[in-house]
Tab-separated table of C-alpha atoms (C1' of nucleotides) and ligand atoms in Angstrom:
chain	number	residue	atom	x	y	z
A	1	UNK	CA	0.000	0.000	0.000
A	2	UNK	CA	1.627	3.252	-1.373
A	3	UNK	CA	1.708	5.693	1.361
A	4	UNK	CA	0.471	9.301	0.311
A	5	UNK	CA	2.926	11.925	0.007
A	6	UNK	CA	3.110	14.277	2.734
A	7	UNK	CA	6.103	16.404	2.720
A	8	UNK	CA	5.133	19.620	4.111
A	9	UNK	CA	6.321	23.114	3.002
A	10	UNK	CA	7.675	25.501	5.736
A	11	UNK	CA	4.259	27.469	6.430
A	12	UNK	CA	2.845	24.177	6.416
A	13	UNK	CA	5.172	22.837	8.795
A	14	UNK	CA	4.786	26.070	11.256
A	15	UNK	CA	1.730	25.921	11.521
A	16	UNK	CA	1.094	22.413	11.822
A	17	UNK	CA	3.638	22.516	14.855
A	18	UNK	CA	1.267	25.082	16.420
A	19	UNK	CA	-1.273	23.392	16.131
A	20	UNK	CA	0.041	20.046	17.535
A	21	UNK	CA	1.326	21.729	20.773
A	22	UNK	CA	-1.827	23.502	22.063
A	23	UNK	CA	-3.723	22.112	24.219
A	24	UNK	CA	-7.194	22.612	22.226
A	25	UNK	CA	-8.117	23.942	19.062
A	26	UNK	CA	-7.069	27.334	17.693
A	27	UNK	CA	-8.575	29.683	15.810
A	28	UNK	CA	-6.878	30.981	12.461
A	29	UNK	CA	-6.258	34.756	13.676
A	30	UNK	CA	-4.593	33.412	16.674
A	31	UNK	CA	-2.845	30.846	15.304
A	32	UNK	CA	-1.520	33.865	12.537
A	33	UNK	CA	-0.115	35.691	15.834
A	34	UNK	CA	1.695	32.827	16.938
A	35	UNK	CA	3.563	32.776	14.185
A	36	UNK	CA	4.456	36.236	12.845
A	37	UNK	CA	7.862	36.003	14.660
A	38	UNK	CA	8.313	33.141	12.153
A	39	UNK	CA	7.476	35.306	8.982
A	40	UNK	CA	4.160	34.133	8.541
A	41	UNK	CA	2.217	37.946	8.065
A	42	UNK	CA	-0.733	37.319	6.939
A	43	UNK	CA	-4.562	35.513	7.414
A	44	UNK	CA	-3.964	34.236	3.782
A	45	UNK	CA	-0.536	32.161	4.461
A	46	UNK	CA	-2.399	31.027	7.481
A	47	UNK	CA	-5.045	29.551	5.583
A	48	UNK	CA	-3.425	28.103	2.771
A	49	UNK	CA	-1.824	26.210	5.313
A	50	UNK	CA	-4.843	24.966	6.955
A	51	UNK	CA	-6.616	23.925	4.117
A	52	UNK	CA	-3.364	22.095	2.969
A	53	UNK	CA	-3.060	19.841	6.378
A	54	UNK	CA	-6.955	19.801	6.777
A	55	UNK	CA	-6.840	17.934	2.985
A	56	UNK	CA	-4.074	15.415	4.283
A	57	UNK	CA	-5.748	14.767	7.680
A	58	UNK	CA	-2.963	15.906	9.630
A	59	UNK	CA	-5.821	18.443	11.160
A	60	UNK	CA	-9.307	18.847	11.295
A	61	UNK	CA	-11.626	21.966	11.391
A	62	UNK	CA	-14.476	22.149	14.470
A	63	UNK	CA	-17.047	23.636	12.246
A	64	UNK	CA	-18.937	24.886	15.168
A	65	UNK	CA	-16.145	26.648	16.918
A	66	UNK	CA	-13.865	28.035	13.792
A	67	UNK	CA	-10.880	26.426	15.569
A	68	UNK	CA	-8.802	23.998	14.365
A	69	UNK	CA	-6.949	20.449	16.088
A	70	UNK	CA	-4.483	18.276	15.135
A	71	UNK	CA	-5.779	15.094	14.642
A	72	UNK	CA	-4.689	12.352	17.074
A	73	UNK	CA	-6.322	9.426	14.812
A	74	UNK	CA	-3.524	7.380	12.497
A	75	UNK	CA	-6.243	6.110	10.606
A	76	UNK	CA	-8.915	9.257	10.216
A	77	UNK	CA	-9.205	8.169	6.701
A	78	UNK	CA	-7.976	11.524	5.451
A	79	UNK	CA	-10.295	13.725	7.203
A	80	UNK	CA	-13.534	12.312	5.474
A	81	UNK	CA	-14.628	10.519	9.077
A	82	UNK	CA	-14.204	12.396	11.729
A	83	UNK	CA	-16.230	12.976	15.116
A	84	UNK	CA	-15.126	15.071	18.152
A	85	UNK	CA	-16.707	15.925	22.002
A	86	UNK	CA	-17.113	19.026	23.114
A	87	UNK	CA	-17.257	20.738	26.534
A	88	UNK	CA	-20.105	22.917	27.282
A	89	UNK	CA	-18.261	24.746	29.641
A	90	UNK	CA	-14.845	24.591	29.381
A	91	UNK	CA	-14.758	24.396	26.034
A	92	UNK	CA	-12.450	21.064	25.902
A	93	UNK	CA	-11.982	19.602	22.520
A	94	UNK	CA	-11.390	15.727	21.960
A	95	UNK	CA	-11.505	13.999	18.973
A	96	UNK	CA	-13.373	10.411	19.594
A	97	UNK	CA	-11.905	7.460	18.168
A	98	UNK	CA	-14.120	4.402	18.095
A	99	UNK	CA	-14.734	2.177	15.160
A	100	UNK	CA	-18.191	1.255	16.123
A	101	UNK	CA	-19.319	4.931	15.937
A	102	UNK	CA	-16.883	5.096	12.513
A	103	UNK	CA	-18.371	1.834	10.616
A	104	UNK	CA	-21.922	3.043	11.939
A	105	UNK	CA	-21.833	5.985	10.013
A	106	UNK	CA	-19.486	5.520	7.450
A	107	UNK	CA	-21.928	2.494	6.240
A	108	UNK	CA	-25.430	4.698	7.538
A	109	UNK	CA	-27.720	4.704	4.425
A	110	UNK	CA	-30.217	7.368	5.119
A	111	UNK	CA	-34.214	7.021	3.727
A	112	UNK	CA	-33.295	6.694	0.410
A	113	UNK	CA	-30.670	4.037	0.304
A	114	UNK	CA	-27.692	6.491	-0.075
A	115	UNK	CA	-24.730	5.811	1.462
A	116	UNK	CA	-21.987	9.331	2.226
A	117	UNK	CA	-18.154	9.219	1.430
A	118	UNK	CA	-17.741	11.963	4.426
A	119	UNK	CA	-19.232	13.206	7.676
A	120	UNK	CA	-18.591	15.279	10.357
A	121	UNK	CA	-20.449	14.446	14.050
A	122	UNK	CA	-19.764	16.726	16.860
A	123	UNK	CA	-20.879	15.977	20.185
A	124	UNK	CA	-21.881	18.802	23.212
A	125	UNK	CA	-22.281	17.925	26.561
A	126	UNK	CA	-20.266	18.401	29.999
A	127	UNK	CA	-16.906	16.721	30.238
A	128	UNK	CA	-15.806	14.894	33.052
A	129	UNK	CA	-13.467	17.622	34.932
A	130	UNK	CA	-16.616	19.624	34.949
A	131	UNK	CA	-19.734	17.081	35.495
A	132	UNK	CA	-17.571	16.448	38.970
A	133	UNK	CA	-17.255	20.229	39.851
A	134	UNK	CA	-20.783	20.852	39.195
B	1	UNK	CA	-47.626	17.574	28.806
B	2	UNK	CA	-47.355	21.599	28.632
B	3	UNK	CA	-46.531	22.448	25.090
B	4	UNK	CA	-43.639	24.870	24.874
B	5	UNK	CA	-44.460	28.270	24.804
B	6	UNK	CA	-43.378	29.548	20.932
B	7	UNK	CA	-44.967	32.720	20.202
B	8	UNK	CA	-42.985	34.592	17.735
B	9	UNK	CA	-42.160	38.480	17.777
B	10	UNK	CA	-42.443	40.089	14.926
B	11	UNK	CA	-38.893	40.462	13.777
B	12	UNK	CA	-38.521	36.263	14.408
B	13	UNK	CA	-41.618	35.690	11.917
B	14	UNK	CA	-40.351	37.560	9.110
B	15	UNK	CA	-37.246	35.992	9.406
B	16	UNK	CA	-38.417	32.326	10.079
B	17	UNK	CA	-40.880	33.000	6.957
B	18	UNK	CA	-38.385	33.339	4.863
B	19	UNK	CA	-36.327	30.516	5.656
B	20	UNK	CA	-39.021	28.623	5.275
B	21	UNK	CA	-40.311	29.773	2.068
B	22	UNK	CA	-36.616	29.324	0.416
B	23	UNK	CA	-35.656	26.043	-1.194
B	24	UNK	CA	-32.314	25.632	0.814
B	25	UNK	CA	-30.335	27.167	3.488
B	26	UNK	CA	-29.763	30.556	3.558
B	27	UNK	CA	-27.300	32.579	4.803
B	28	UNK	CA	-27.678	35.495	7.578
B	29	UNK	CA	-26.773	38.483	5.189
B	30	UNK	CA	-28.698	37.194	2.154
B	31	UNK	CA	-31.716	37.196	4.668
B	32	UNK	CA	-30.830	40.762	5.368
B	33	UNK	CA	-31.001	41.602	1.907
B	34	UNK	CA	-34.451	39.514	1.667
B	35	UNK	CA	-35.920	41.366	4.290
B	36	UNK	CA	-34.990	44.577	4.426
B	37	UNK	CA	-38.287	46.054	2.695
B	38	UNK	CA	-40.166	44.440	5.518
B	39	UNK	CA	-38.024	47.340	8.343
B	40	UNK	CA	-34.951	44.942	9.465
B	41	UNK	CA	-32.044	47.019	8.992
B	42	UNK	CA	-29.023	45.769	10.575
B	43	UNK	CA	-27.243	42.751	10.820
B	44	UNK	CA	-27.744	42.077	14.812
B	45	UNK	CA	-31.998	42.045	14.156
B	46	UNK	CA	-31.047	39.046	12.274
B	47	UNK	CA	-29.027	37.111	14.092
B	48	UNK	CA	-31.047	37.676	17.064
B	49	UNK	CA	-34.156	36.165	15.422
B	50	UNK	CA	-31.992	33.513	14.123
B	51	UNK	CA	-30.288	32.624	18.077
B	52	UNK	CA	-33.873	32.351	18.961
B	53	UNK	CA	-35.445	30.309	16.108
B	54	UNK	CA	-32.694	27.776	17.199
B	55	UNK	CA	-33.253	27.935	20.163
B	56	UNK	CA	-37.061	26.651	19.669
B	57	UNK	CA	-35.738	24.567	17.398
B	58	UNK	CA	-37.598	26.244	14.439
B	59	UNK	CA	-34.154	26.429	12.270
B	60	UNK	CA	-30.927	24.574	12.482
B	61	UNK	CA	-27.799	26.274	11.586
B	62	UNK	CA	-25.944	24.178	9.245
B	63	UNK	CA	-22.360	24.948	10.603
B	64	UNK	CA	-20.360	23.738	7.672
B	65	UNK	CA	-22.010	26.248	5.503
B	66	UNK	CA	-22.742	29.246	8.252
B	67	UNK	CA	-26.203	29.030	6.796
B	68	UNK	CA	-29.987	27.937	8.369
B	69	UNK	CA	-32.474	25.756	7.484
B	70	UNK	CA	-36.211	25.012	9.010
B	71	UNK	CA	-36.803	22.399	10.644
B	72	UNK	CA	-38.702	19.916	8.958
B	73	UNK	CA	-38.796	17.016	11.557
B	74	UNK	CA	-41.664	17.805	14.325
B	75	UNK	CA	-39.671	15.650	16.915
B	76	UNK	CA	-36.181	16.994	16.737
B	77	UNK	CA	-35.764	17.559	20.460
B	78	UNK	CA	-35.370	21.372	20.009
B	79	UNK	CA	-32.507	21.010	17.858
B	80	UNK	CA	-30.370	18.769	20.414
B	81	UNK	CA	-30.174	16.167	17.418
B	82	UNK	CA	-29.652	17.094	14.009
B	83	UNK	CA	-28.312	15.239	11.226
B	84	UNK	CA	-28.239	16.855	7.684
B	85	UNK	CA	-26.677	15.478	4.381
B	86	UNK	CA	-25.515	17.626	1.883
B	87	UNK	CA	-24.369	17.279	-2.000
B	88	UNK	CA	-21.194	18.056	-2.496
B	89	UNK	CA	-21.966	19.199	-6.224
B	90	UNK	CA	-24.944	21.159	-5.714
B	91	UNK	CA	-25.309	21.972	-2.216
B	92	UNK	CA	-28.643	20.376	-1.491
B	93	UNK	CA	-29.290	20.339	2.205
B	94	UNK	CA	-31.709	18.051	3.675
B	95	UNK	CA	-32.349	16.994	6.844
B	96	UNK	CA	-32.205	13.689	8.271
B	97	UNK	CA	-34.751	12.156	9.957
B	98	UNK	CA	-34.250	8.825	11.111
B	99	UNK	CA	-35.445	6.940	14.615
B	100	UNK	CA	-31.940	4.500	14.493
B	101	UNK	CA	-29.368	6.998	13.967
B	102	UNK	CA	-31.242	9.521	16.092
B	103	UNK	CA	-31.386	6.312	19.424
B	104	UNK	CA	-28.269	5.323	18.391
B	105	UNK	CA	-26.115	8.680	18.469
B	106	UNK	CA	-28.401	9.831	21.450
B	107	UNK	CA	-27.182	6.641	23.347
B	108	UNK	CA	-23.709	6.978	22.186
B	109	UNK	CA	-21.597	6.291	24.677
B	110	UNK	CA	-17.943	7.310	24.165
B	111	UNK	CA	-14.641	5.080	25.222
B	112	UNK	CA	-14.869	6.885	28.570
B	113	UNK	CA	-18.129	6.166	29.093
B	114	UNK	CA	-19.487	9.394	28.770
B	115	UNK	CA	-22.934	10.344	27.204
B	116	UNK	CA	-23.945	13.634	25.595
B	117	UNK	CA	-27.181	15.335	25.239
B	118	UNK	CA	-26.779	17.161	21.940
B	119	UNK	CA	-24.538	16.437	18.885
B	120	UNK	CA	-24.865	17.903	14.938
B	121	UNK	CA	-24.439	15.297	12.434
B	122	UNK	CA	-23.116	16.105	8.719
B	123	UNK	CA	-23.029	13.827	5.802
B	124	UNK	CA	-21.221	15.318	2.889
B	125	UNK	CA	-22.001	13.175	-0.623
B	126	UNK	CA	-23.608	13.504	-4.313
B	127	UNK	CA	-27.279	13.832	-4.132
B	128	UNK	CA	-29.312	10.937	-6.223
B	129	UNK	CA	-29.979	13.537	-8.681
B	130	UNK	CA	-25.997	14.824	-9.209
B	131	UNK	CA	-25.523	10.885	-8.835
B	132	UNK	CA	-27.281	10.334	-12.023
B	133	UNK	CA	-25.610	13.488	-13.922
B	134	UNK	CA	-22.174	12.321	-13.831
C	1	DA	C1'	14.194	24.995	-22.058
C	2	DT	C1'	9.822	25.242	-21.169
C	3	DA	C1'	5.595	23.828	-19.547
C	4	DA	C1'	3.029	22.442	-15.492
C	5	DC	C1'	2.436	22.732	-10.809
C	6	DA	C1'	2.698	23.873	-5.906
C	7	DG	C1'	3.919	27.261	-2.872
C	8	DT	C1'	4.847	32.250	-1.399
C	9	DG	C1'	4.169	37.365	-0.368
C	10	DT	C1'	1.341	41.304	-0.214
C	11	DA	C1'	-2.581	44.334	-0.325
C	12	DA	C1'	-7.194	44.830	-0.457
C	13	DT	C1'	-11.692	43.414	0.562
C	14	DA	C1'	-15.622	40.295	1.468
C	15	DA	C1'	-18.406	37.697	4.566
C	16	DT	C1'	-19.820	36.451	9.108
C	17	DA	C1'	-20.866	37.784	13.783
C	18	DT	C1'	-20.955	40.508	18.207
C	19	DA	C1'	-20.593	44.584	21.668
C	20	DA	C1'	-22.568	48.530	23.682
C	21	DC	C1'	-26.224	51.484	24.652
C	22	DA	C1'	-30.849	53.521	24.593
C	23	DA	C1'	-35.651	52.931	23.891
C	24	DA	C1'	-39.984	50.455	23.281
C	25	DT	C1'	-43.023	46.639	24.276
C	26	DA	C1'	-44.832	42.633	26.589
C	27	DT	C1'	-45.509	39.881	30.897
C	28	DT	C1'	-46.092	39.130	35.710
C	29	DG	C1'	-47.279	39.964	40.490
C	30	DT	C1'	-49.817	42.820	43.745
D	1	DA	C1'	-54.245	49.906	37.611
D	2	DC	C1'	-49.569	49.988	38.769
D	3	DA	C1'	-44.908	48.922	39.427
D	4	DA	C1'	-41.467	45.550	38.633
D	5	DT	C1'	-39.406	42.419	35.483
D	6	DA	C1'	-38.111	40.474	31.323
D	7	DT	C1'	-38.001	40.476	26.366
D	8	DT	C1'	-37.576	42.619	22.140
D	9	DT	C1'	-36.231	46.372	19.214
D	10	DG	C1'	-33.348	50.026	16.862
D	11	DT	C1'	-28.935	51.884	15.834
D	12	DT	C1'	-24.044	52.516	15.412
D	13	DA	C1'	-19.834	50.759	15.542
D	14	DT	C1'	-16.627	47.116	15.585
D	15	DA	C1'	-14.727	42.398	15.857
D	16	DT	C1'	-13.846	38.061	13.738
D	17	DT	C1'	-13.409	34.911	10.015
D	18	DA	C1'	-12.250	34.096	5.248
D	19	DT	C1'	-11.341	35.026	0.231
D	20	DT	C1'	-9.931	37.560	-4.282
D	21	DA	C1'	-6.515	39.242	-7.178
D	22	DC	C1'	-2.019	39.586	-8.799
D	23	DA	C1'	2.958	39.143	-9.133
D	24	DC	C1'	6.602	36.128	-8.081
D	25	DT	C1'	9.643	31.754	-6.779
D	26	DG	C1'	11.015	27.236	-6.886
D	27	DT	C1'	10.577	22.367	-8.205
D	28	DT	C1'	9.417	18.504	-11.340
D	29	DA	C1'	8.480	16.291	-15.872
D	30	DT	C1'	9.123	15.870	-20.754
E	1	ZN	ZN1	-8.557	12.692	13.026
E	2	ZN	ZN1	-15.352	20.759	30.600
E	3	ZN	ZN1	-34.935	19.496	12.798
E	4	ZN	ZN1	-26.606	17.427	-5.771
DNA sequence: ATAACAGTGTAATAATATAACAAATATTGT
DNA sequence: ACAATATTTGTTATATTATTACACTGTTAT
């Protein structure tokens, strides 16, 4: 099995580093902060970045925040599966990995027998940290 | 069992009329545009409307598109479960409604055994229609 | 070499969403 | 009816997120 090509370019690479060492997902403007020491000036080399590493899975986008995480999945089929839990209240971002959920959906046929190449599921609710300090 | 209270002001009925009336989603500013004639004038009147439509789970906010939808199912727990698929090719939203996938992500228990009360499901894909075009 | 392609830099602008404040209207309790 | 409370509205300004357009650089394939 031919792996795919991923050799990175150096905007790619900073921000992917970014991105892998925070803690949760960041949003484009802040990630283009982060970097401007590192010659990265503007929103647009920021986001030709992202959509690069978003389109080889190294990183998905949380559509309802704007932010984006590395992914932590080997086998996130190149960003077409992908499903994530999200705090309420803290905000804490984690991406679920569990191939029941995966092969539930990535076989789902909806009413009218069609089947989807791509999804995106996020789930809201209270993580554990904060369900205790409730 | 008391129904929920849903009496609309009047800016929330223009808007949710026109979302209903169009064909697709729409987007916030192109409802501005829509309904400007009818006294909305700025921006926040519509997004207001719109946080409370979703809130009664009149409208769903499709989040990969930053554009809103009625609701079409009569049992989607005040949009706490939604699950939409759209076409790839020619953007055809539609929402899923479907008992198994709606017990079976609403039971979903994660590998840390944790449950959540709301998710957003989206299914990207051709449409039967774009199907049979190519 | 030269065409094809992916990446870069820069400036300008578009599209999406919220903050802050003042006023009007509706709802509730007495 | 009346005051108290909560919701909705109107308006201006501003913040945040994302893309267009254009000129340029470097690498790969034939
Ligand atoms: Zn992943
Ligand atoms: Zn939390
Ligand atoms: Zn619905
Ligand atoms: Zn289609």
């Amino acid at each position: 099995m031919p792996q795919k090509q991923e050799y990175l370019s150096k905007n790619q690479q900073i921000v992917l580093s970014i991105i892998e060492k925070a803690k949760g997902p960041l949003k484009a403007y802040s990630i283009l902060y982060n970097v401007q020491k590192k010659g990265i000036k503007a929103p647009l080399q920021v986001y030709r970045a992202l959509e690069k590493l978003i389109e080889i899975g190294k990183i998905h986008k949380i559509e309802s925040k704007n932010a984006f995480i590395a992914c932590k999945n080997s086998d996130c089929e190149i960003s077409k599966a992908t499903a994530f839990s999200i705090c309420n209240n803290c905000e804490h971002v984690k991406e679920i990995k569990n191939s029941k959920l995966s092969k539930y959906l990535s076989n789902f046929e909806d009413n009218s027998g069609m089947k989807y190449k791509k999804y995106n599921l996020e789930f809201f609710g209270l993580c554990r940290d904060c369900k205790l300090k409730q």
